[in-house]
XYZ file of C-alpha atoms in Angstrom:
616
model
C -30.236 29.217 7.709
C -26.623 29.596 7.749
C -24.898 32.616 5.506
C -21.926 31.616 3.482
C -19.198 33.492 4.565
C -16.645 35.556 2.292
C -13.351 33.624 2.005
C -10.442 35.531 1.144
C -8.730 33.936 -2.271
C -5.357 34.701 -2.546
C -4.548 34.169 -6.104
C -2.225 31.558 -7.467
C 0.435 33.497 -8.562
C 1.174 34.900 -4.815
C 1.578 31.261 -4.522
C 4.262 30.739 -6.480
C 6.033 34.574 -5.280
C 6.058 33.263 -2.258
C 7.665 29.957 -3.344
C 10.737 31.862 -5.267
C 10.957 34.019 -2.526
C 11.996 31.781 -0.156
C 13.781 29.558 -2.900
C 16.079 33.184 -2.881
C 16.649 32.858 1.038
C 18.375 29.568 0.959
C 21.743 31.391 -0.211
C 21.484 33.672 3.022
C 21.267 30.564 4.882
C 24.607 29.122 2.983
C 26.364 32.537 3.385
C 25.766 32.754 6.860
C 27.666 29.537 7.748
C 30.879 29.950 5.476
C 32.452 31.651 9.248
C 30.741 30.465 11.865
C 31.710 26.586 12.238
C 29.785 25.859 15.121
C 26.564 26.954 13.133
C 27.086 25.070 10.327
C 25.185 21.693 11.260
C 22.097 23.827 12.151
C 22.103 26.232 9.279
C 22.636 22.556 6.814
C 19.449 20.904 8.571
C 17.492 24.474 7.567
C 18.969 24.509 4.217
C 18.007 21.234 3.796
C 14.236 21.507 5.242
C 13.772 24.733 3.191
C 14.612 22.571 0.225
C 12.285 20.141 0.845
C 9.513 22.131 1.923
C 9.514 24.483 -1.325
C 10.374 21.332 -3.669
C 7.756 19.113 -2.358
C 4.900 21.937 -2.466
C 6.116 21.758 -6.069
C 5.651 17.987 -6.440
C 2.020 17.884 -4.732
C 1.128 20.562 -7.284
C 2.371 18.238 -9.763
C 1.269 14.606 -8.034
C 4.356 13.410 -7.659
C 5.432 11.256 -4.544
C 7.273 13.373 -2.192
C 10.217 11.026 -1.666
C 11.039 11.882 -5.104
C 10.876 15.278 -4.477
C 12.948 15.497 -1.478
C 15.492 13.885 -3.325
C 15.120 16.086 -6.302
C 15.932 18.889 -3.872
C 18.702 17.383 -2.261
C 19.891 17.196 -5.901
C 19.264 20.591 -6.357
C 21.104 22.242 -3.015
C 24.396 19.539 -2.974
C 27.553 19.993 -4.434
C 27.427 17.512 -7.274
C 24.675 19.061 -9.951
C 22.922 21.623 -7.895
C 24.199 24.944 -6.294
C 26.478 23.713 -3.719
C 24.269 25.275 -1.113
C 25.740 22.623 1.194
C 29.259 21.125 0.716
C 29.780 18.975 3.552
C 27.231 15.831 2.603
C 28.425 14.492 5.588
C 26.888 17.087 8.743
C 22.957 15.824 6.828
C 23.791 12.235 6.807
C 24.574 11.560 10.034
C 21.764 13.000 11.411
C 19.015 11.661 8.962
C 20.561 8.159 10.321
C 18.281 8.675 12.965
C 15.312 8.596 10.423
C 16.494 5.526 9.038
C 16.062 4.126 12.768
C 12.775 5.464 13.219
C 11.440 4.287 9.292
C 12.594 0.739 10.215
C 10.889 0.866 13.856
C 7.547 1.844 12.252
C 7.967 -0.707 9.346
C 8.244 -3.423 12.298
C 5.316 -1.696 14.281
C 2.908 -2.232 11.357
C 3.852 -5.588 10.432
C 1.494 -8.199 12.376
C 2.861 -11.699 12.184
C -0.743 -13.166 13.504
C -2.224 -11.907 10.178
C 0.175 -13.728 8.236
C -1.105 -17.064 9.438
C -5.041 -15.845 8.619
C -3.942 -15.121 5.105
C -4.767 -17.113 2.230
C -2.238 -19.471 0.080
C -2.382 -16.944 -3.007
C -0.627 -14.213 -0.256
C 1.670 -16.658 1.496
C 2.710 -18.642 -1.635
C 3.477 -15.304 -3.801
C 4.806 -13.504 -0.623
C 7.793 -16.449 -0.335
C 8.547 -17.128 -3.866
C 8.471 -13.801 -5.204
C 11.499 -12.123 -4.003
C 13.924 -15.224 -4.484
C 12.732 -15.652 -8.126
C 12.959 -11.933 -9.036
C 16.611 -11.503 -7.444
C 17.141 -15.220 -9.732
C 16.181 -13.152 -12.511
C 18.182 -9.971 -11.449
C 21.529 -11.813 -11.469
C 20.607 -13.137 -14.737
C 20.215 -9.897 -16.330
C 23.250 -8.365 -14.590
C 25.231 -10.824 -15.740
C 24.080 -9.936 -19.140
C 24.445 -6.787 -19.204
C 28.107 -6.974 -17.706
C 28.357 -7.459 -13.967
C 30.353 -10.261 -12.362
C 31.237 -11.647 -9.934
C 34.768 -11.183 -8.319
C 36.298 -10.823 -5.156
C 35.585 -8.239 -2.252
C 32.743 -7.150 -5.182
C 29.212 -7.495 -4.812
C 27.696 -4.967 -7.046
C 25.626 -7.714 -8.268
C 24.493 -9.191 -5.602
C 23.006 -5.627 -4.438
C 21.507 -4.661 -7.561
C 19.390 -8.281 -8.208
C 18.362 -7.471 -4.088
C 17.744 -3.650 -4.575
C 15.478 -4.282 -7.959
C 13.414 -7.247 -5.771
C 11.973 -5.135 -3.797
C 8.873 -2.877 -3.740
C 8.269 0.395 -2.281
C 5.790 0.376 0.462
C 5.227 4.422 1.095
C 4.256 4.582 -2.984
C 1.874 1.753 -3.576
C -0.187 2.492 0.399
C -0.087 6.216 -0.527
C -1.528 5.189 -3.932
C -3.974 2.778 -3.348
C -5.192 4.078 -0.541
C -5.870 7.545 -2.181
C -7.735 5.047 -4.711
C -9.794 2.791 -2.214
C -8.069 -0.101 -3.307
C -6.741 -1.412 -0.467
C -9.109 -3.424 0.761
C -9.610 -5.263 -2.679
C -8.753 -8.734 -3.360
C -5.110 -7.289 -5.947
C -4.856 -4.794 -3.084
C -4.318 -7.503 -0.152
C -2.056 -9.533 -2.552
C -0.210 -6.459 -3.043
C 0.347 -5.724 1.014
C 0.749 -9.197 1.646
C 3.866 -9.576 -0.577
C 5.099 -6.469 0.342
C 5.035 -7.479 3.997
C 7.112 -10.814 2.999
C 9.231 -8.335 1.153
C 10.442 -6.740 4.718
C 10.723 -10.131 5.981
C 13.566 -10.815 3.166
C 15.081 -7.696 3.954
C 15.591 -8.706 7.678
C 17.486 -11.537 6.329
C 19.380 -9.054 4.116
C 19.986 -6.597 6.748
C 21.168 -9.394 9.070
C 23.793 -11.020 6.885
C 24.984 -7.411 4.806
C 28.141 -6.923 7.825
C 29.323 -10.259 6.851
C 29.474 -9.643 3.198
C 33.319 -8.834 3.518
C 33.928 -12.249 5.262
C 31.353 -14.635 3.456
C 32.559 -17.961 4.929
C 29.673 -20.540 5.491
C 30.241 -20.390 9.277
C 30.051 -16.527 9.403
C 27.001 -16.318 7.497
C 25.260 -19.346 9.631
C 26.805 -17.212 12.831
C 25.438 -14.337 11.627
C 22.170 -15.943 11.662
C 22.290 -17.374 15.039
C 23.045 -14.011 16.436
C 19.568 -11.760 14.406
C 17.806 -15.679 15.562
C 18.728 -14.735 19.521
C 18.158 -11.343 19.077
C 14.897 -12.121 17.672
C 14.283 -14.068 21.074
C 15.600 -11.796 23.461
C 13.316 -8.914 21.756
C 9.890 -11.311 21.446
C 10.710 -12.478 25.412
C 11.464 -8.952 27.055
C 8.192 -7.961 25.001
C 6.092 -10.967 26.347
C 7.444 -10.991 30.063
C 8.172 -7.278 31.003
C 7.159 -4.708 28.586
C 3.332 -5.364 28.928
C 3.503 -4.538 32.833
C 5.969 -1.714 31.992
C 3.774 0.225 29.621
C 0.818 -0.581 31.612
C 2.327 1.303 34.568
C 2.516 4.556 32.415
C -0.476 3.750 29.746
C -2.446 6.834 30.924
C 0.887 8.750 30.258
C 1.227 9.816 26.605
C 4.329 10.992 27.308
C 6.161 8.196 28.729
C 4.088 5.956 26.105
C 6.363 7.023 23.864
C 9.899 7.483 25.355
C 9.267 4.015 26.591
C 8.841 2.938 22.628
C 11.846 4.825 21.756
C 14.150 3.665 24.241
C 12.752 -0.091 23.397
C 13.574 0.780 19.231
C 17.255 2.091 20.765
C 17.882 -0.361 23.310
C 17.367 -3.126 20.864
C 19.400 -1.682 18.359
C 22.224 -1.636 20.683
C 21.847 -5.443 21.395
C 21.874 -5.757 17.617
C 25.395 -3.235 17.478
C 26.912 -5.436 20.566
C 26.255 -8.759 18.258
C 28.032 -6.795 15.542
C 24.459 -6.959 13.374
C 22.964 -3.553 11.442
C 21.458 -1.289 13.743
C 18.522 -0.648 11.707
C 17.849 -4.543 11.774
C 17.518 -4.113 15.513
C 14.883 -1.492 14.468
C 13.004 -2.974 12.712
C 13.276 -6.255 15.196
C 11.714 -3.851 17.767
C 8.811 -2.905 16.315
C 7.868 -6.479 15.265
C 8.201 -7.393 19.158
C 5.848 -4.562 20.102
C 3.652 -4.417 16.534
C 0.836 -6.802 18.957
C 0.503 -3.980 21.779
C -2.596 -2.195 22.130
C -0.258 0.686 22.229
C 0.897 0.034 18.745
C -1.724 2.760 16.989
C -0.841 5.568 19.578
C 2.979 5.046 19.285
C 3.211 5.309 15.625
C 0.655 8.137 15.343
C 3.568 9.748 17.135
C 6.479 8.588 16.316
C 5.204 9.030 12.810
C 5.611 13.384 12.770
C 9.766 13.033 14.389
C 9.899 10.318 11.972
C 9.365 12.558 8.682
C 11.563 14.991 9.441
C 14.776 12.829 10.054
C 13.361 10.589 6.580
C 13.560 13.955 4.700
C 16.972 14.391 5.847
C 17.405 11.274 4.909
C 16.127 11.349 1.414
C 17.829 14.849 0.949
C 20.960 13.588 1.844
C 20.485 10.644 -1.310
C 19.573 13.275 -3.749
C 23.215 15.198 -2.648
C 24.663 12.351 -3.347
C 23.605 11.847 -7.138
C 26.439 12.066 -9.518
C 25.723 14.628 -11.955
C 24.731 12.497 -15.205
C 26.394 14.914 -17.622
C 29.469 13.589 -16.460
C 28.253 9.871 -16.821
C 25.758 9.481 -19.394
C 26.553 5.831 -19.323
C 25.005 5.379 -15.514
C 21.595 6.871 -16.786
C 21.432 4.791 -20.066
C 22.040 1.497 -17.098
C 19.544 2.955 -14.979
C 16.924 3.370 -17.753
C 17.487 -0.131 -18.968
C 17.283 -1.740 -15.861
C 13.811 0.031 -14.754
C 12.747 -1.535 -17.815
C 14.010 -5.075 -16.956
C 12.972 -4.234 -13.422
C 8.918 -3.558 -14.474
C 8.874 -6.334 -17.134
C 10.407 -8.898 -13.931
C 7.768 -8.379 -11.714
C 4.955 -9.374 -14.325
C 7.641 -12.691 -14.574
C 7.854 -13.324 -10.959
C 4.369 -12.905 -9.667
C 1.730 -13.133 -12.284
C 2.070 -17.073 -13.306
C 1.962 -17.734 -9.430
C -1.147 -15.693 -9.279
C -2.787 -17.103 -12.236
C -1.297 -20.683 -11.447
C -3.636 -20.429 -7.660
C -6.559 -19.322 -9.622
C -6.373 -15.696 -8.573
C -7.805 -14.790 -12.701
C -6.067 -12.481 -14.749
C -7.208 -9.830 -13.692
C -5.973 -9.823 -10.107
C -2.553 -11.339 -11.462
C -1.558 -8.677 -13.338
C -3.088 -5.857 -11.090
C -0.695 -7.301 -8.185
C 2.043 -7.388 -10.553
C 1.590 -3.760 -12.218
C 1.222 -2.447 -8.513
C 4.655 -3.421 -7.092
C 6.550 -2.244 -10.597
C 8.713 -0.235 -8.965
C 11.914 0.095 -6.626
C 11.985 0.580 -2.599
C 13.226 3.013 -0.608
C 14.118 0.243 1.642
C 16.568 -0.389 -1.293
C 17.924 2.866 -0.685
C 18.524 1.757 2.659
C 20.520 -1.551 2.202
C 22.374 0.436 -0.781
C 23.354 3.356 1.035
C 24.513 1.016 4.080
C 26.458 -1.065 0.904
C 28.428 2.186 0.179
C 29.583 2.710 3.964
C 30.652 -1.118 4.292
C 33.031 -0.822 1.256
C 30.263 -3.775 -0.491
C 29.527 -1.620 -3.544
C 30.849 1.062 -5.891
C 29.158 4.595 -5.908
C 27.910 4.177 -9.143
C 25.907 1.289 -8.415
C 24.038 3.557 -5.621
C 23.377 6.332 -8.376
C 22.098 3.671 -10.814
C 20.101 2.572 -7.767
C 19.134 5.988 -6.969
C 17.999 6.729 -10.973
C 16.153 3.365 -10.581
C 14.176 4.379 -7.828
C 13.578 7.738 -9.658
C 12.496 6.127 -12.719
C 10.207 3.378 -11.565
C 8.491 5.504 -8.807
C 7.604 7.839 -11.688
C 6.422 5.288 -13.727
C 4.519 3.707 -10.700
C 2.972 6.812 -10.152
C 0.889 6.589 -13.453
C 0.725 2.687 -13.684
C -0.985 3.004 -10.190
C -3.468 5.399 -11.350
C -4.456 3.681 -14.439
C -3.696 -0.165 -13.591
C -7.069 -1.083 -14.491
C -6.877 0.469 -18.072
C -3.623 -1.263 -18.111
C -4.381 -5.081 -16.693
C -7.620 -4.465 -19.404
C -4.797 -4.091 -22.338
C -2.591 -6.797 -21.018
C -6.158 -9.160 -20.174
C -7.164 -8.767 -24.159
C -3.971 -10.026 -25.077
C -3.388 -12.957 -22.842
C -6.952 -13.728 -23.834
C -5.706 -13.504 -27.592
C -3.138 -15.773 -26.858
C -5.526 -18.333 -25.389
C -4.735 -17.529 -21.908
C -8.131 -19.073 -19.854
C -9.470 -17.120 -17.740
C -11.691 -18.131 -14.417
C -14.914 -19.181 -15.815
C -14.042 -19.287 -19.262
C -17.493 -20.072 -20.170
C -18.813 -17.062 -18.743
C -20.935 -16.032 -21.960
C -23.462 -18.613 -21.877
C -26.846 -16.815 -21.207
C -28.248 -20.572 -19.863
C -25.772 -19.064 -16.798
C -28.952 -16.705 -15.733
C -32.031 -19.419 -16.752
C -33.991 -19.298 -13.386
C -32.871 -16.583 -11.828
C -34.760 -13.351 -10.905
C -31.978 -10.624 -9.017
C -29.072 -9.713 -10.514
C -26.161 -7.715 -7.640
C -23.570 -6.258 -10.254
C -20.634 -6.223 -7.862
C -20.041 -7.770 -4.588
C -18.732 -6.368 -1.476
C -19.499 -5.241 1.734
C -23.104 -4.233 1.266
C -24.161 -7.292 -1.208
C -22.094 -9.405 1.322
C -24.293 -7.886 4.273
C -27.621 -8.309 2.108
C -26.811 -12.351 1.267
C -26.477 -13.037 4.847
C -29.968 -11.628 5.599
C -31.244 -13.836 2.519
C -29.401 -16.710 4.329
C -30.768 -16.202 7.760
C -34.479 -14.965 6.711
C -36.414 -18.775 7.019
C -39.359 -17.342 5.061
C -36.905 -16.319 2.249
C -33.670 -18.783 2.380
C -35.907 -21.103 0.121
C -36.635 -19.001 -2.819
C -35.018 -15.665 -2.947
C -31.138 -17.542 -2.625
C -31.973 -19.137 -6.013
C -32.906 -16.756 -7.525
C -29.779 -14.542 -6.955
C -27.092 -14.009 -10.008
C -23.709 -12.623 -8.787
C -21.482 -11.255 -11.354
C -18.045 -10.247 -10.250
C -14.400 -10.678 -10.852
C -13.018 -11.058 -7.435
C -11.921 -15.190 -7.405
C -12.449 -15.515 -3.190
C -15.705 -13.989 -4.050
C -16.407 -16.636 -6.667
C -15.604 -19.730 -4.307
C -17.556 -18.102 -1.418
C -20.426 -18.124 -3.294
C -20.086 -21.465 -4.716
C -20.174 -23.300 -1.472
C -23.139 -21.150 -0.463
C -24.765 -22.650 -3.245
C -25.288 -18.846 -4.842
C -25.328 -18.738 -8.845
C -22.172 -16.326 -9.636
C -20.256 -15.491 -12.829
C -16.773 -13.969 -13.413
C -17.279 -10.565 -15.325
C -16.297 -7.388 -15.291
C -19.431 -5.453 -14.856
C -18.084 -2.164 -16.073
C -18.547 -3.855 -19.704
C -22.013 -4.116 -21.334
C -21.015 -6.936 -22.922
C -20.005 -8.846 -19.793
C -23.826 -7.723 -18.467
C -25.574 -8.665 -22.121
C -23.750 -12.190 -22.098
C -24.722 -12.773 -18.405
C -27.940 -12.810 -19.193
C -29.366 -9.981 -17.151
C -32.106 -8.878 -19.577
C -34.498 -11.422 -18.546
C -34.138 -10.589 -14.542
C -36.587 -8.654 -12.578
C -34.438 -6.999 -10.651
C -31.014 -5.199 -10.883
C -28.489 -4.096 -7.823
C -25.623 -2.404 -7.419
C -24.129 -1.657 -4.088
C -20.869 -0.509 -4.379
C -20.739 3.527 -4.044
C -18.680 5.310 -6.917
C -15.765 5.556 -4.927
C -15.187 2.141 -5.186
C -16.469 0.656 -8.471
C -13.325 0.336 -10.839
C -13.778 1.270 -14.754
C -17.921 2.621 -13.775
C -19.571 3.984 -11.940
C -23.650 3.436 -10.528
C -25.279 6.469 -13.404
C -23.585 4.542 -16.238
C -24.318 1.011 -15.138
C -27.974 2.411 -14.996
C -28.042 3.445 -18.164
C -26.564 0.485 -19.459
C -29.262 -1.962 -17.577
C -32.042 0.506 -19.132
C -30.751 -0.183 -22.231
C -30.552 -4.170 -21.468
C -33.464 -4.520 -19.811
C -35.497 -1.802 -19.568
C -38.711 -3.872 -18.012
C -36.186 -4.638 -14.706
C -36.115 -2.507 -11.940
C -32.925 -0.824 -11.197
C -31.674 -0.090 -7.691
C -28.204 1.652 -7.338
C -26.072 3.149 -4.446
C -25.555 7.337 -4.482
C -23.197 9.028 -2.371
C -24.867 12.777 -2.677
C -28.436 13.132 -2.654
C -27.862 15.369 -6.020
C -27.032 12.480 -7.334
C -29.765 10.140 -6.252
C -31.997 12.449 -7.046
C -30.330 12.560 -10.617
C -30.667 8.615 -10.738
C -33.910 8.830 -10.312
C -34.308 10.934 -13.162
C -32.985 8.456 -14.955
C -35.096 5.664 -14.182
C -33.918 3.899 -11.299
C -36.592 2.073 -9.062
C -34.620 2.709 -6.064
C -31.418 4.803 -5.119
C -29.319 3.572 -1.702
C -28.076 6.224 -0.177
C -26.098 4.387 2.774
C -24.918 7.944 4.729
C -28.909 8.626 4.971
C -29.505 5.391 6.075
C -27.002 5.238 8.487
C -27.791 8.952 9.923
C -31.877 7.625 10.560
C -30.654 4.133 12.459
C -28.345 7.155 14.893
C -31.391 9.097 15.223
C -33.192 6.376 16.346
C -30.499 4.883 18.756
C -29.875 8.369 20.194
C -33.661 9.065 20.660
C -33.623 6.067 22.824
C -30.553 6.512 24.238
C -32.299 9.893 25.090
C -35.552 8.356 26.763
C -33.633 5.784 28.282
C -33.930 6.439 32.411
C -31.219 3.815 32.772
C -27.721 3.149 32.444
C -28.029 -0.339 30.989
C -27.750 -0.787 27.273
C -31.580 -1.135 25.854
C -32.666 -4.553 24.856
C -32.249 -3.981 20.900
C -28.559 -2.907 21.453
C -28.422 -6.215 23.558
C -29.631 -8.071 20.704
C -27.837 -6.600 17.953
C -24.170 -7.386 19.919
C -25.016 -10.645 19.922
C -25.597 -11.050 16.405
C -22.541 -9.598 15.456
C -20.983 -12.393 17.055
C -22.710 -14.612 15.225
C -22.367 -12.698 12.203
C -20.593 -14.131 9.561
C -20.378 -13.380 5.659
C -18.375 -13.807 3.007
C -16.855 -10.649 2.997
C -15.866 -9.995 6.692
C-alpha cells in the first residue's frame, strides 16, 4: 500500500505576490540601461521576456491564447500606451526576425504535400476556393467602407489578404485541447488551413514586387519562388538524404544541419531578390518528408518560442495607443465582424454544396473565424516595404486581437453554436443529409443499435464483416446513427443500415426508432462524444427502451461501476482491456526461450495489413 504523501500548498495569493513582484523589477531592468549603451540590446530582450512571462501566466489563468498575451505585454512595456519600459522598438525587432524564420521553417516542416493528394474533394475543393472568394469579398467590403485603390497604395489589397486567412497556433491549440482534431469538421478545418499557407507562399513570393507591379515582374517573380522551389525539392531528393544519414545518430548535428538548410535556402531566396521568410518556409516543405522531420521540430520548436515572443512583443510595442485614434478601433471592430460573418460566406455553401451536412459546414466555418498571425507576418513585412500605412497594421493588429478573442469562445462552444445556426437553416428549409431521418420504418428489422461511430464501432464492424458465421445475420441487423457524412457513405456501400442524427438528442434516438432494438452501444469514451456524454445517453435509452440492453464505454472504473448502477448490461472500459491483452503478451514474451516473435504476434501483423475499415 502506498502512503499519500504531504504536498506543500502554497496559497494563491503568494502567487500573485510573486507576480507583482517581479512586474516591480522590470523598471530596474529599464534604469539600468539608460548609461550603458552596449547593454541595452540585452537588458531590452529581458525586459521583454519578463513581460511575457508575467503577462502570459496571467492569460493561462484566464484561458486566453498566449499570442495575445505577449502582445498585450508588448503593449504594456513600449513607448506608445504602456510605460515606455523600452523606447527603441527597433533593438526587439530585429532580433525576433529570427523567429519569424524559424515559425515559417516549422510551418513548411509540418505541411506534407503527399497527404494533400489522399484527401478528399470536400478538403481540396474548399482548401482552393476559399481564400480567393473571401479576399473577393474583402475588397468588396473595403471598398465600402472607404478604401481605394490608388497608386504606390495597397492598403486594400493587404487588408482583403490579411482578413483571408486563419490562424493555425489558435484553432490546433483549441481543438486539440478538445479532441477534435481527428473529426470529420476538424480535418476540413486543417485541410484548408494548410491550402491557406499555400496562398501565402504565393503572397510572400510576389509582396517585393508590389512597388513595381508590371505583368512581367509579377510573372518573373514567379519564375524565380518556381526555381527556387526546384533547387530546394532537388538538393533535398539528391544530397540531403545521404547528408543527414551520415550524422542521423548525432542529435546535434541533426539539427544544425536543419538550420543551416532553413538559412541557406533563405539566402537563395534573398539572392533572387524574393522574402526571406518565403525561403523558410520553402525549406521546410523540401525536408517536411524526412524521417527526421519529428526530431527536428521537437527541437527547433523550444529556440523557436522564444524569438516568436520577441516577435509578438515587438507587434504589441507597436500598437498605436487608441485614445489617440478612436476611429482605428471602431474599423477594427467592424471589420472582425465582416471578417467572422465572411467565413460562414466563403466556406459553408461549398461544404453543404459537397454534401458535407450542416453540421460539419458550419463547424468548419465557425472554427477558422478568426485572423492569422501569419497575417501579422505579411503586414508587418507590408510596413517595412513602404506597401501599407501604419494604421492599417494597427487595424490589423486590433483584428487579430478581436477575432482571436472571439475564436477563443466560438471554439469552445461551436457545437452549441452550429446547433443555433442548424435550427435556423432548418427553419428556413435548408435540407439537411437524410432529410427523412424521422421515419421509425428506418429501424424495421434491425436488432443493434451503435450510437456514434468511430474508431471502436469502426473496429467492431470489421469483425462483423470478416466473422463467416456472423457476416449473414448480425450485419443486418446493425442501425448506425451518426452525423459524420464520410461515415454515412462508408456504410452505405457496406450495405450497413445508418441514419444521420445527432445522438446527443433524445429526439434524434426516439425518431430512429431505437425502442424496439435489443441491443444498444456506444463506443465513443466521454472525451470525445460532443453535446453527451455515455451516463446520459444511458439514461436516455432506459427511458426509450428500457427492455434493451445497454452497453457503454467508461474511462474510470468509478464510473463504470456508476453505470452499472444505473442499469447498463455492459460497461467498456478500453484502458482495462488494453492493460489484460499487455499482460498476456508480456507473460509470453516472458516464457518465450526465443528471440523470434511468437506465432500469435506473427499472425496478428499480418492482419493489420489486411486490415481495413472505414475509419482508418
Amino acid at each position: 500500500m502506498i502512503k499519500k504523501q504531504n504536498t506543500l500548498k502554497v496559497p494563491i495569493k503568494i502567487y500573485y505576490a510573486v507576480i507583482l513582484s517581479l512586474f516591480c523589477m522590470i523598471p530596474l531592468f529599464a534604469s539600468g540601461t539608460e548609461d550603458n549603451v552596449q547593454g541595452s540590446v540585452v537588458s531590452s530582450v529581458g525586459i521583454a521576456i519578463l513581460a511575457a512571462t508575467i503577462v502570459g501566466y496571467i492569460g493561462h489563468v484566464l484561458k486566453q491564447p498566449l499570442l495575445l498575451t505577449y502582445i498585450l505585454a508588448g503593449a504594456l512595456i513600449g513607448p506608445r500606451i504602456g510605460f515606455g519600459f523600452i523606447e527603441n522598438i527597433d533593438e526587439i525587432e530585429t532580433i525576433s526576425h529570427f523567429g519569424l524564420i524559424l515559425l515559417l521553417f516549422l510551418i513548411g516542416l509540418e505541411i506534407d504535400i503527399k497527404k494533400l493528394k489522399e484527401a478528399g474533394k470536400s478538403l481540396i475543393i474548399s482548401g482552393l476556393i476559399q481564400f480567393p472568394l473571401s479576399v473577393f469579398l474583402g475588397i468588396g467590403f473595403f471598398l465600402l467602407i472607404g478604401y481605394s485603390f490608388f497608386a504606390g497604395s495597397y492598403d486594400l489589397f493587404y487588408l482583403a489578404a490579411c482578413c483571408s486567412l486563419s490562424s493555425t497556433a489558435i484553432v490546433v491549440k483549441l481543438l486539440y485541447n478538445k479532441f477534435e482534431l481527428d473529426t470529420l469538421a476538424g480535418r476540413i478545418t486543417l485541410g484548408i488551413l494548410v491550402f491557406q499557407d499555400i496562398w501565402a507562399i504565393a503572397l510572400l513570393g510576389i509582396q517585393p514586387n508590389l512597388s513595381d507591379p508590371e505583368f512581367w515582374q509579377i510573372l518573373l517573380s514567379f519564375g524565380e519562388g518556381f526555381l527556387l522551389v526546384c533547387i530546394s525539392m532537388l538538393l533535398s531528393k539528391f544530397v540531403l538524404p545521404r547528408l543527414f544519414k551520415s550524422v542521423a545518430k548525432i542529435p546535434e548535428l541533426i539539427l544544425i544541419s536543419s538550420l543551416g538548410w532553413c538559412f541557406f535556402i533563405c539566402g537563395i531566396a534573398a539572392y533572387f531578390n524574393l522574402s526571406i521568410e518565403m525561403g523558410a518556409l520553402i525549406a521546410g516543405i523540401s525536408i517536411s518528408t524526412f524521417p527526421y522531420n519529428f526530431d527536428v521540430i521537437a527541437k527547433v520548436v523550444n529556440i523557436r518560442d522564444f524569438f516568436v515572443t520577441l516577435f509578438f512583443v515587438s507587434i504589441g510595442m507597436q500598437i498605436p495607443n487608441p485614445i489617440e485614434n478612436t476611429g482605428v478601433l471602431v474599423i477594427s471592430a467592424i471589420v472582425s465582424l465582416f471578417l467572422i460573418s465572411s467565413r460562414f460566406v466563403a466556406i459553408f455553401p461549398v461544404l453543404y454544396s459537397l454534401k458535407n451536412g450542416i453540421r460539419v459546414s458550419l463547424l468548419a466555418s465557425i472554427n477558422l473565424s478568426q485572423i492569422s498571425e501569419f497575417s501579422l507576418v505579411i503586414a508587418t513585412l507590408g510596413v517595412t516595404a513602404g506597401h501599407i500605412a501604419d494604421d492599417t497594421l494597427s487595424v490589423i493588429i486590433f483584428v487579430f486581437v478581436i477575432t482571436s478573442v472571439l475564436s477563443t469562445y466560438m471554439i469552445k462552444y461551436n457545437n452549441s453554436i452550429q446547433n443555433a445556426f442548424a435550427r435556423i437553416l432548418k427553419l428556413m428549409r435548408l435540407k439537411d443529409i437524410q432529410s427523412d431521418v424521422g421515419d421509425e420504418k428506418e429501424s424495421k428489422g434491425k436488432e443493434i443499435a451503435i450510437l456514434g461511430f468511430h474508431r471502436t464501432a469502426s473496429s467492431f464492424l470489421y469483425e462483423i464483416l470478416n466473422d463467416k458465421e456472423t457476416n449473414s445475420s448480425l450485419k443486418d441487423k446493425l442501425l448506425v446513427i451518426d452525423f459524420n457524412p464520410e461515415v454515412h457513405h462508408s456504410l452505405k456501400k457496406l450495405g450497413v443500415k445508418v441514419i444521420y442524427g445527432d445522438i446527443s438528442y433524445i429526439d434524434t434516438l426516439y425518431h430512429a426508432g431505437i425502442q424496439n432494438m435489443k441491443i444498444v452501444i456506444s463506443t465513443i469514451p466521454d472525451t470525445i462524444l460532443v453535446g453527451t456524454d455515455n451516463l446520459k445517453l444511458l439514461k436516455q435509452v432506459k427511458d426509450i427502451c428500457p427492455d434493451s440492453k445497454i452497453i457503454v464505454t467508461a474511462e474510470t472504473s468509478e464510473m463504470a461501476l456508476k453505470m452499472y448502477s444505473e442499469g447498463a448490461y455492459y460497461v467498456l472500459t478500453p484502458r482495462i482491456l488494453s492493460a489484460k491483452k499487455l499482460m498476456t503478451v508480456i507473460n509470453d514474451a516472458t516464457l518465450s526461450n526465443s528471440n523470434s516473435k511468437d506465432d500469435f504476434i506473427k499472425s496478428e501483423i499480418e492482419s493489420l495489413k489486411t486490415h481495413k475499415e472505414v475509419i482508418r
